[in-house]
């Protein structure tokens, strides 16, 4: 049980990544593929946050002179994930706008039918 408690965030993040990749590969509906991409993106963000986590860690603010820097949580993964969330939202909005344009042009969101109509 201790192993599971120690690595639950890694297990959950890899689970989200694999679920998102499965949806990307297995589904042909464009909206479902975009949702799968977003799930995989959330898994990557959770993995990055999990890497920078320290048990009983403190905020990386040097307010007292006797603080131990080894007990502070690394702020770099948090900044990277914050940037990745903003980029993920922009990619999601762009992908959904492309999906709307494809639906207006081909009258379907099924990628197989779009490929057939394209050729």
Short mmCIF file of C-alpha atoms in Angstrom, two decimals:
data_model
loop_
_atom_site.label_atom_id
_atom_site.label_comp_id
_atom_site.label_asym_id
_atom_site.label_seq_id
_atom_site.Cartn_x
_atom_site.Cartn_y
_atom_site.Cartn_z
CA UNK A 1 0.00 0.00 0.00
CA UNK A 2 2.93 2.32 0.63
CA UNK A 3 4.13 1.88 -2.94
CA UNK A 4 0.73 2.90 -4.29
CA UNK A 5 0.57 5.98 -2.08
CA UNK A 6 4.06 7.03 -3.13
CA UNK A 7 3.48 6.76 -6.87
CA UNK A 8 -0.26 7.45 -7.25
CA UNK A 9 0.32 10.68 -9.19
CA UNK A 10 2.70 8.98 -11.62
CA UNK A 11 0.25 6.13 -12.15
CA UNK A 12 -2.64 8.55 -12.69
CA UNK A 13 -0.64 10.73 -15.08
CA UNK A 14 0.49 7.79 -17.22
CA UNK A 15 -3.07 6.47 -17.13
CA UNK A 16 -4.38 9.78 -18.47
CA UNK A 17 -1.68 9.87 -21.15
CA UNK A 18 -2.46 6.33 -22.32
CA UNK A 19 -6.23 6.94 -22.28
CA UNK A 20 -5.76 10.09 -24.36
CA UNK A 21 -3.48 8.33 -26.85
CA UNK A 22 -5.93 5.42 -27.12
CA UNK A 23 -8.76 7.82 -27.92
CA UNK A 24 -6.58 9.53 -30.55
CA UNK A 25 -5.80 6.23 -32.25
CA UNK A 26 -9.09 4.35 -31.86
CA UNK A 27 -11.71 7.01 -32.57
CA UNK A 28 -12.46 8.56 -35.94
CA UNK A 29 -14.75 11.38 -34.75
CA UNK A 30 -12.79 14.61 -34.78
CA UNK A 31 -14.35 15.99 -31.57
CA UNK A 32 -13.49 12.77 -29.71
CA UNK A 33 -9.94 12.97 -31.02
CA UNK A 34 -9.64 16.55 -29.75
CA UNK A 35 -10.94 15.44 -26.35
CA UNK A 36 -8.35 12.63 -26.33
CA UNK A 37 -5.61 15.13 -27.09
CA UNK A 38 -6.81 17.28 -24.19
CA UNK A 39 -6.84 14.28 -21.82
CA UNK A 40 -3.27 13.37 -22.81
CA UNK A 41 -2.25 17.00 -22.28
CA UNK A 42 -3.73 16.92 -18.78
CA UNK A 43 -1.76 13.75 -18.06
CA UNK A 44 1.49 15.39 -19.13
CA UNK A 45 0.72 18.40 -16.93
CA UNK A 46 0.03 16.13 -13.94
CA UNK A 47 3.29 14.27 -14.59
CA UNK A 48 5.30 17.50 -14.63
CA UNK A 49 3.71 18.70 -11.39
CA UNK A 50 4.36 15.29 -9.80
CA UNK A 51 8.04 15.45 -10.70
CA UNK A 52 8.47 18.76 -8.86
CA UNK A 53 6.55 17.68 -5.75
CA UNK A 54 8.31 17.16 -2.41
CA UNK A 55 6.51 15.67 0.59
CA UNK A 56 6.06 18.25 3.33
CA UNK A 57 7.68 20.81 1.06
CA UNK A 58 7.33 24.52 1.56
CA UNK A 59 6.80 27.32 -0.90
CA UNK A 60 10.03 28.54 -2.52
CA UNK A 61 9.96 31.88 -0.72
CA UNK A 62 13.02 32.85 1.30
CA UNK A 63 11.33 34.80 4.08
CA UNK A 64 13.47 33.52 6.96
CA UNK A 65 17.26 33.14 6.95
CA UNK A 66 17.24 29.61 8.44
CA UNK A 67 15.09 27.88 5.79
CA UNK A 68 16.41 24.70 4.18
CA UNK A 69 16.35 24.98 0.36
CA UNK A 70 16.18 21.17 0.04
CA UNK A 71 12.72 21.17 1.62
CA UNK A 72 11.29 23.65 -0.88
CA UNK A 73 9.14 22.62 -3.81
CA UNK A 74 10.74 23.25 -7.20
CA UNK A 75 8.94 26.20 -8.87
CA UNK A 76 10.15 25.46 -12.42
CA UNK A 77 7.70 22.59 -13.15
CA UNK A 78 4.86 24.72 -11.81
CA UNK A 79 5.77 27.56 -14.16
CA UNK A 80 6.11 25.14 -17.08
CA UNK A 81 2.71 23.60 -16.36
CA UNK A 82 1.08 27.00 -16.09
CA UNK A 83 2.49 27.87 -19.51
CA UNK A 84 1.45 24.45 -20.87
CA UNK A 85 -2.12 24.97 -19.65
CA UNK A 86 -2.36 28.27 -21.53
CA UNK A 87 -0.88 26.70 -24.67
CA UNK A 88 -3.22 23.71 -24.30
CA UNK A 89 -6.27 25.96 -24.15
CA UNK A 90 -5.09 27.81 -27.27
CA UNK A 91 -4.50 24.53 -29.13
CA UNK A 92 -7.92 23.27 -28.03
CA UNK A 93 -9.63 26.42 -29.29
CA UNK A 94 -7.77 26.25 -32.60
CA UNK A 95 -8.57 22.55 -33.06
CA UNK A 96 -12.25 23.13 -32.31
CA UNK A 97 -12.37 25.99 -34.81
CA UNK A 98 -10.79 23.72 -37.44
CA UNK A 99 -13.39 21.07 -36.60
CA UNK A 100 -16.19 23.59 -37.15
CA UNK A 101 -14.72 24.60 -40.52
CA UNK A 102 -14.30 20.96 -41.56
CA UNK A 103 -17.90 20.24 -40.58
CA UNK A 104 -19.11 23.22 -42.61
CA UNK A 105 -17.16 22.05 -45.64
CA UNK A 106 -17.64 18.24 -45.50
CA UNK A 107 -20.88 17.93 -43.42
CA UNK A 108 -19.26 15.28 -41.23
CA UNK A 109 -16.76 14.97 -38.40
CA UNK A 110 -15.73 11.40 -39.25
CA UNK A 111 -12.10 11.50 -40.37
CA UNK A 112 -12.47 8.44 -42.61
CA UNK A 113 -15.30 10.07 -44.56
CA UNK A 114 -13.38 13.33 -44.79
CA UNK A 115 -10.39 11.46 -46.26
CA UNK A 116 -12.67 9.70 -48.77
CA UNK A 117 -14.32 12.95 -49.85
CA UNK A 118 -11.00 14.72 -50.08
CA UNK A 119 -9.56 12.36 -52.69
#
